[in-house]
Coordinates of C-alpha atoms in Angstrom, one line a residue:
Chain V
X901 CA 95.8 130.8 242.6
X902 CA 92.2 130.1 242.6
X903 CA 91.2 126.2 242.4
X904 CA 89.9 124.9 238.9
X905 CA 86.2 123.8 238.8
X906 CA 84.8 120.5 238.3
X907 CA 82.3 120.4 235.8
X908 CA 80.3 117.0 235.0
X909 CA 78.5 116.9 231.4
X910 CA 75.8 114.3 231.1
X911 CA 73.1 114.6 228.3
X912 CA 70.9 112.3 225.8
X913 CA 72.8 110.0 223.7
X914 CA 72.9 112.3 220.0
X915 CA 73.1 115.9 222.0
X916 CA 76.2 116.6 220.4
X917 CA 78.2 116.1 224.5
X918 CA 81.1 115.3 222.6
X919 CA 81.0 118.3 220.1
X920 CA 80.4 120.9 222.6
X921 CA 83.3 119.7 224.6
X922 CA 86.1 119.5 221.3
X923 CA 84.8 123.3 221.2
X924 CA 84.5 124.2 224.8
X925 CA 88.5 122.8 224.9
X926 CA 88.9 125.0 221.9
X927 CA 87.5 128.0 222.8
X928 CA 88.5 128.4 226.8
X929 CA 91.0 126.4 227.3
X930 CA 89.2 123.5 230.0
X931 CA 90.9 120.3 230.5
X932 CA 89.2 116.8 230.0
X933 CA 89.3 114.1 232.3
X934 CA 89.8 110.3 230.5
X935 CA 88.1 107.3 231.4
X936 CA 90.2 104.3 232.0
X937 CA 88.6 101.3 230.9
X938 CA 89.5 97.2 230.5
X939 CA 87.3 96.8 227.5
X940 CA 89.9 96.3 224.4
X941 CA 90.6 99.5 222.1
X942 CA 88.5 99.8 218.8
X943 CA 90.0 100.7 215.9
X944 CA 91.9 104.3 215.7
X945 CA 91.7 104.6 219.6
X946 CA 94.7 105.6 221.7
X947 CA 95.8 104.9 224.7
X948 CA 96.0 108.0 226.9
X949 CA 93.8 110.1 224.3
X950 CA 90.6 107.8 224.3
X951 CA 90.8 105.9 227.2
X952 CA 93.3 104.5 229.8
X953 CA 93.2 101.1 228.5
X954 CA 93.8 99.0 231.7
X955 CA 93.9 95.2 232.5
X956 CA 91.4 93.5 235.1
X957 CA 94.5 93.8 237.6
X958 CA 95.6 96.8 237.0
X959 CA 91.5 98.5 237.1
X960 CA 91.3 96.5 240.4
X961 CA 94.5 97.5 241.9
X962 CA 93.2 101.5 241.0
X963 CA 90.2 100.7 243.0
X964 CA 92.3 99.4 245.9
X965 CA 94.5 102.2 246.3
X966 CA 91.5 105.2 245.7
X967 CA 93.0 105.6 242.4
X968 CA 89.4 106.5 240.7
X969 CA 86.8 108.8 241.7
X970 CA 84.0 106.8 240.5
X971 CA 83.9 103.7 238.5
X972 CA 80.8 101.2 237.5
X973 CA 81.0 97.5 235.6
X974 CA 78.6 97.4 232.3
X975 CA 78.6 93.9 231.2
X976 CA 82.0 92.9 231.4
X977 CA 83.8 95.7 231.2
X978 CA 85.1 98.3 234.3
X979 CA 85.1 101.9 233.3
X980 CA 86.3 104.8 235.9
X981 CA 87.4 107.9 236.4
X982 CA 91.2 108.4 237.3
X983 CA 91.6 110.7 240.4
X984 CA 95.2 111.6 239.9
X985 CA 94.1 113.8 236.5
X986 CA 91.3 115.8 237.9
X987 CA 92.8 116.7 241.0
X988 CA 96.0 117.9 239.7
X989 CA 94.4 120.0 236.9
X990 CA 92.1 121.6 239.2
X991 CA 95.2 122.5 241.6
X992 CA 96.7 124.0 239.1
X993 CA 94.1 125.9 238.5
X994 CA 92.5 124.4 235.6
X995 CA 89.0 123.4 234.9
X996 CA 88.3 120.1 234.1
X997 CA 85.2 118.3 232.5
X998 CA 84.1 114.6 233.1
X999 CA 81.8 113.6 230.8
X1000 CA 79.6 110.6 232.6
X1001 CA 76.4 109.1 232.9
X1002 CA 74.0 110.3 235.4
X1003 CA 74.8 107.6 238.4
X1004 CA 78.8 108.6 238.0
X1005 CA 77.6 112.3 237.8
X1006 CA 76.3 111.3 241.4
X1007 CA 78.9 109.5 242.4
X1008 CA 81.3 112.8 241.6
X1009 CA 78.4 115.1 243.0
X1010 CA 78.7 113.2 246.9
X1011 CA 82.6 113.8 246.6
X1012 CA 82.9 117.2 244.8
X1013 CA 80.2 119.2 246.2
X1014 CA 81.1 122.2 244.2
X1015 CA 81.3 120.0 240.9
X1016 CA 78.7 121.8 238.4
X1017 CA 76.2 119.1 237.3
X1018 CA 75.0 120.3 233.8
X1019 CA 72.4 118.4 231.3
X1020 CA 73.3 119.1 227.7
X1021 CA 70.1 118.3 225.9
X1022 CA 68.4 118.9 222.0
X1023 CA 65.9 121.1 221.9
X1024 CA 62.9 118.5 221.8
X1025 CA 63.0 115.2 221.4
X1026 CA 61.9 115.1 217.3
X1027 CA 65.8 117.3 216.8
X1028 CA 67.4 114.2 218.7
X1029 CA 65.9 111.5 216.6
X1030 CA 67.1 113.2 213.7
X1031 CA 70.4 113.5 215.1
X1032 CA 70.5 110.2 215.4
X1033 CA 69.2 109.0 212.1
X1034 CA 71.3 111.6 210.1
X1035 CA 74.4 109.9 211.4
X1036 CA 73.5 107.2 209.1
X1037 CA 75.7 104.5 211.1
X1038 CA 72.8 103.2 213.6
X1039 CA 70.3 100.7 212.4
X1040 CA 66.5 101.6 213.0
X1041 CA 66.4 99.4 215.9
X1042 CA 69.9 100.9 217.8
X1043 CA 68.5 104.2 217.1
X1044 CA 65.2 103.2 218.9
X1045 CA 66.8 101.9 221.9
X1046 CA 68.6 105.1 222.3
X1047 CA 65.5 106.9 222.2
X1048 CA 64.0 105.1 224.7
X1049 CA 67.2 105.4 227.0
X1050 CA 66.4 109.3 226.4
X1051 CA 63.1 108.3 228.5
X1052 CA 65.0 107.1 231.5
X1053 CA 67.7 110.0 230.9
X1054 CA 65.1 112.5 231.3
X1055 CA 64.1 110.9 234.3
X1056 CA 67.0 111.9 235.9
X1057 CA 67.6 115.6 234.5
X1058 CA 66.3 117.0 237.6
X1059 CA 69.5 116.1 239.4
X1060 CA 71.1 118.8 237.4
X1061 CA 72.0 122.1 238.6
X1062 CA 71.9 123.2 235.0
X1063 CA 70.3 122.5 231.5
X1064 CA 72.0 123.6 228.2
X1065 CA 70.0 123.2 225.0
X1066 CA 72.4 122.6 222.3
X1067 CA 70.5 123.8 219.4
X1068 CA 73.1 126.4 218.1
X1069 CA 77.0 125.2 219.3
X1070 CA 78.4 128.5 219.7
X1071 CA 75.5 129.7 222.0
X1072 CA 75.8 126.0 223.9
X1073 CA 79.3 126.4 224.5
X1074 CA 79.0 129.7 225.6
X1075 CA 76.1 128.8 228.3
X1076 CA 78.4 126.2 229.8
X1077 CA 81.1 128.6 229.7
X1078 CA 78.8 131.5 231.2
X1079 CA 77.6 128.7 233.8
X1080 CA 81.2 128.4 235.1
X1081 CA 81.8 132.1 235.2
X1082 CA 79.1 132.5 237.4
X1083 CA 79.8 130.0 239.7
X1084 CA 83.2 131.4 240.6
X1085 CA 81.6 134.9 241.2
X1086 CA 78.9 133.8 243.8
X1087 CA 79.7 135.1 247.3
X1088 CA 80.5 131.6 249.1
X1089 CA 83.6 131.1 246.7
X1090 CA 85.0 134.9 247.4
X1091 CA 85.6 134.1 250.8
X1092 CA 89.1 134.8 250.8
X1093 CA 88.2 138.1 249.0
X1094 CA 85.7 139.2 251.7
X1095 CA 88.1 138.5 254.6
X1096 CA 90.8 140.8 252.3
X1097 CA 88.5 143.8 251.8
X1098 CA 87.1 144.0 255.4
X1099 CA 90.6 144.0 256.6
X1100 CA 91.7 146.3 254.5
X1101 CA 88.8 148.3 255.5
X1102 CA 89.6 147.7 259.2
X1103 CA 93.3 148.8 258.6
X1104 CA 92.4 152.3 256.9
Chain W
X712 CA 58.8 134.7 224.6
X713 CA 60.8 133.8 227.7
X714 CA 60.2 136.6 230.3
X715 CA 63.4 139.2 230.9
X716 CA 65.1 138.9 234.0
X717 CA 65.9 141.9 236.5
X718 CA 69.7 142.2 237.3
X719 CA 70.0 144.7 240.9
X720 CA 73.8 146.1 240.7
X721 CA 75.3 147.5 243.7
X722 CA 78.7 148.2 244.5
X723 CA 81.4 150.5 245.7
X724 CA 80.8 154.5 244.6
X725 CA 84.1 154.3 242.9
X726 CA 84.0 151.1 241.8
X727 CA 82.7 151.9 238.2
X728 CA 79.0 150.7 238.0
X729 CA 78.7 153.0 236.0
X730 CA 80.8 152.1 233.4
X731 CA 80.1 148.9 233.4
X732 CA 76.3 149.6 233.2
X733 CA 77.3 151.5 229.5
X734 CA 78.9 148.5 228.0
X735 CA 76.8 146.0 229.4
X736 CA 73.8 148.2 227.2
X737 CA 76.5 148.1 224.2
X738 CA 77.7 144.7 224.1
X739 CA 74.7 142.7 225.7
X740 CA 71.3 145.2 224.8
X741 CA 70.0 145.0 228.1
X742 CA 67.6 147.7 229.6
X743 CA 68.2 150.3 232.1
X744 CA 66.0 151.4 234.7
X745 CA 65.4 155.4 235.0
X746 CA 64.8 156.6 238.4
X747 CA 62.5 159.0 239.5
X748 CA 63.2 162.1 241.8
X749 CA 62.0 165.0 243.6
X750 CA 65.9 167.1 243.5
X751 CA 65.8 169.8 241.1
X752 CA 67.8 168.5 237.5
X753 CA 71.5 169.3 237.5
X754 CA 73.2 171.1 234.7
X755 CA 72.9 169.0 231.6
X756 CA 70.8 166.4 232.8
X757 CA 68.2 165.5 230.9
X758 CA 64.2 164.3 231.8
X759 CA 63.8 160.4 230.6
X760 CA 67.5 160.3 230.1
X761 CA 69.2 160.8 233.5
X762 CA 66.1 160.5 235.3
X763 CA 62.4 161.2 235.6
X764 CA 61.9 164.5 237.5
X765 CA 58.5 165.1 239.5
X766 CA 57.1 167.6 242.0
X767 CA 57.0 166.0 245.0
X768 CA 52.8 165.2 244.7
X769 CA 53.9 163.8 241.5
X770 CA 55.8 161.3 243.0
X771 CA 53.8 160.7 246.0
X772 CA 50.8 160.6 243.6
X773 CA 53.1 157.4 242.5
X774 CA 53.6 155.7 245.7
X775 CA 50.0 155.8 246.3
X776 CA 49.5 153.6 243.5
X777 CA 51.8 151.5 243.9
X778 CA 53.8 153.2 240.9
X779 CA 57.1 152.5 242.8
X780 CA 59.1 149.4 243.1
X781 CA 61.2 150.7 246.3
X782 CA 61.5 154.4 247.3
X783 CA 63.6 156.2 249.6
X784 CA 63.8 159.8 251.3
X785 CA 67.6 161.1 251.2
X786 CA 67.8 164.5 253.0
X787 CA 64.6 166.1 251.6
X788 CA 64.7 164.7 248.5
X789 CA 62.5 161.3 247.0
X790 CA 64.3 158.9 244.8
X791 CA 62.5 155.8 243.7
X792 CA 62.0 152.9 240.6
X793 CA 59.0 153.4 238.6
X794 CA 57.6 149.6 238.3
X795 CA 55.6 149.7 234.8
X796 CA 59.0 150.4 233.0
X797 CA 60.7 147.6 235.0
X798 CA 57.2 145.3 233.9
X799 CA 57.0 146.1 230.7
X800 CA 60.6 145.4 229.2
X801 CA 60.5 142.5 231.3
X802 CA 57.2 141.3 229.6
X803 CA 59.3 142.0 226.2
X804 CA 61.7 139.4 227.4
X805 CA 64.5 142.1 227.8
X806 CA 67.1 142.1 230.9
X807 CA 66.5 145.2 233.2
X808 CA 69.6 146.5 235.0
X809 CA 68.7 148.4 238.0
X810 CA 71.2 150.9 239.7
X811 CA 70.7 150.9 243.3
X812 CA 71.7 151.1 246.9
X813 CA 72.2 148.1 249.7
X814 CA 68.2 148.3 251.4
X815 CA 66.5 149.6 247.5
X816 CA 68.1 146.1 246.9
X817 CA 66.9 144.7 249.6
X818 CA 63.2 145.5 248.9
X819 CA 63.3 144.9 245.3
X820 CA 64.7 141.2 246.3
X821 CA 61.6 141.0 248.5
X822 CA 59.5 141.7 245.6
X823 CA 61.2 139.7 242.8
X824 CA 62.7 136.3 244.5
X825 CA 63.9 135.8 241.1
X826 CA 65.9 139.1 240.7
X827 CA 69.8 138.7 240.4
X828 CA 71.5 140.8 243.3
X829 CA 75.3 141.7 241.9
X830 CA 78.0 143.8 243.7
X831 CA 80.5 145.3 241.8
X832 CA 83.7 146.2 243.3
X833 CA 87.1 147.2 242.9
X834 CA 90.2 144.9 243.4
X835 CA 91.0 146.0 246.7
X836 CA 90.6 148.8 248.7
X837 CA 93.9 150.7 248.0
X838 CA 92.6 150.7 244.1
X839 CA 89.6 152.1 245.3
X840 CA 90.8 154.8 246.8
X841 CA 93.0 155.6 243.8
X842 CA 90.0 155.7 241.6
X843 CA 88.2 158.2 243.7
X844 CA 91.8 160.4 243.8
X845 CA 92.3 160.2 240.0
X846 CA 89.1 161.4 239.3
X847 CA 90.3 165.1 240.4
X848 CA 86.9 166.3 241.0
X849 CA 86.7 165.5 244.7
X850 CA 88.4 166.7 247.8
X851 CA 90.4 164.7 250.6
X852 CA 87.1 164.9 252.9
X853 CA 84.8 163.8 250.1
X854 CA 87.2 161.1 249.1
X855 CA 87.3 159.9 252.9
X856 CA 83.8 159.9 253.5
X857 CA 83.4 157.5 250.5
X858 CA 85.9 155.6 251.9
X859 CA 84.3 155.6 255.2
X860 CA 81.0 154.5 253.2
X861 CA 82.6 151.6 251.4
X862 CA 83.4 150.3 255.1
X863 CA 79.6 150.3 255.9
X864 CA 78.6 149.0 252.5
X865 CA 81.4 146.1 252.8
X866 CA 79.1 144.8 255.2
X867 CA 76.1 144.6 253.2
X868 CA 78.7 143.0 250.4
X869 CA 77.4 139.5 252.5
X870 CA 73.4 140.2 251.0
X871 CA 74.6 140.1 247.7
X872 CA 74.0 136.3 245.7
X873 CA 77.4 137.3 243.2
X874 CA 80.5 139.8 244.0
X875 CA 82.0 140.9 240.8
X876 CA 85.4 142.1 240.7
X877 CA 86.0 145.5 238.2
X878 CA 89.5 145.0 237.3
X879 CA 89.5 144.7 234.0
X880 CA 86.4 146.4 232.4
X881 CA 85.5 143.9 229.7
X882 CA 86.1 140.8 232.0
X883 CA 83.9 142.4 234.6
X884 CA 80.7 143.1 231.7
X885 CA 81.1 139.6 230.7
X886 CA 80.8 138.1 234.0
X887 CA 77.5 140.2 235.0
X888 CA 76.2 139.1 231.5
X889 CA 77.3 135.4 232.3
X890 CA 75.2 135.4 235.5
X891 CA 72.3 136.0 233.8
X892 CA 73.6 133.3 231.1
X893 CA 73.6 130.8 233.6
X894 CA 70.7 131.6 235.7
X895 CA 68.4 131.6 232.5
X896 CA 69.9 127.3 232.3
X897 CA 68.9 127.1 236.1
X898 CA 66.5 123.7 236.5
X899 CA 64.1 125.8 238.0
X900 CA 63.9 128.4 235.3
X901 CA 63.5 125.4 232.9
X902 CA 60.2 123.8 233.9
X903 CA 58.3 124.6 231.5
X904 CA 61.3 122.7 229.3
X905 CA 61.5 119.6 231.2
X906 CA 57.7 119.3 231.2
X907 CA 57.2 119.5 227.2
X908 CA 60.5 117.2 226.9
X909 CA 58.4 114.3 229.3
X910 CA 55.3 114.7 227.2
X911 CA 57.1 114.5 224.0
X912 CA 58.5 111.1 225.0
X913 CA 55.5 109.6 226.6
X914 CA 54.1 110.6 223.4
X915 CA 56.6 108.4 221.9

């Protein structure tokens, strides 16, 4: 059985990551990865489906043992990436997606160096600031911020192997898809497949 | 218009380029590059269809200026890619397929960095050989010298960027046609992108 792929999404705050991964699992079947986090549930979220919600101890005790494949403190909160999850799926075969922030996305990169780094981004910048207004939850002020976090986003897009432009989902979906494909087809991962045709070869 | 990108397929006589070069044209509307040659038509080949037929000045009134992407002498016959067919569907943004040996890759690489070199082939060897056998028309020695060809093409299999694996037809057109997918979200074949996404925030 063939190894599933890593594949890390990143993208601008209001590029619709979080749509095109409902429809990516939809469509073909990839697994997600879930954060576990200390910072206390909201409203509606559950445990196991949103995040690992985890205790100070418990996140720390993760960390001890190599329990997480990345993980990074904002404010006062711990967030990280369980390593249990990803490697299982991926042994069994299945693809899985992490959905980070561009310093996790390197963090993965350094350990995974066959994880596929892909920027999901709007088509220009005007279609993301209407994203983001048309939500109608943000205040003018939260929606500026974001904006300006696009600025040091974009900054960092040319660590990515890939850029998607989510303009139509479908077509987005299918790129990231199509990017995965293609990976598994390039000659350095049909090793095993060269050796088995050149021996066959050698046998006739 | 974003420019068309040239896709080289190689692979395996036997391992069914040719039918997956038909349904690639169906299903994805790519282009297909007509060779041009000095051998005398066959029965019920056609001129423009099957391929472009010259007298031999003809065609070496061609390579003379510069007419030819790649060409090659086979037994006293010329075979060869005319470019402005190659130039002007890729101008039209359209996908060119070209049809062609291990060293007509090789030079058309040289040419076009940017061209995507494929190999098509079967499963495994055995399957191989039971395509050639199934087709009826060939006899044991013609089946064994194909055979014996495969062996010396296996080794050029390591030149090739992708390996494609015919198996299952429409699995095998959908992974050419999500190579080309993903190259086209390459970083490097989105600078133009990245530089009108910068300028649009600074602009902010």
């Amino acid at each position: 059985m063939n190894k599933g792929k890593l594949i890390v999404l990143s993208g601008f705050s209001g590029a619709g990551k979080g749509t095109v991964i409902k429809r990516l699992r939809e469509k073909y079947d990839y697994s997600l990865s879930i954060s576990a986090t200390t910072r206390a549930p909201r409203e509606g979220e559950v445990d196991g489906k949103d995040y690992y919600f985890k205790t100070v101890d418990e996140f720390k005790s993760l960390i001890d043992y190599n329990g997480l494949i990345e993980w990074a403190q904002y404010v006062d909160n711990y967030y990280g990436t369980p390593r249990k999850f990803v490697e299982e799926e991926m042994a069994a075969g299945k693809n899985v997606i992490l959905e980070i922030e561009v310093q996790g996305a390197m963090k993965i990169k350094a350990q995974y160096p066959n994880a596929i780094l892909i920027f999901v981004t709007t088509k220009d910048i005007e279609t993301l600031r209407e994203r983001l207004t048309s939500r109608g939850t943000e205040t003018a002020e939260v929606i500026q911020k974001r904006i300006s976090r696009a600025a040091e986003e974009a900054e960092s897009m040319e660590a990515y192997e890939f850029i998607v432009i989510n303009d139509d989902l479908e077509t987005c979906v299918d790129a990231v898809n199509a990017i995965v494909v293609s990976e598994s087809c390039k000659k350095e991962n049909r090793t095993q497949f060269l050796i088995d045709i050149k021996r066959q070869l050698d046998e006739l």
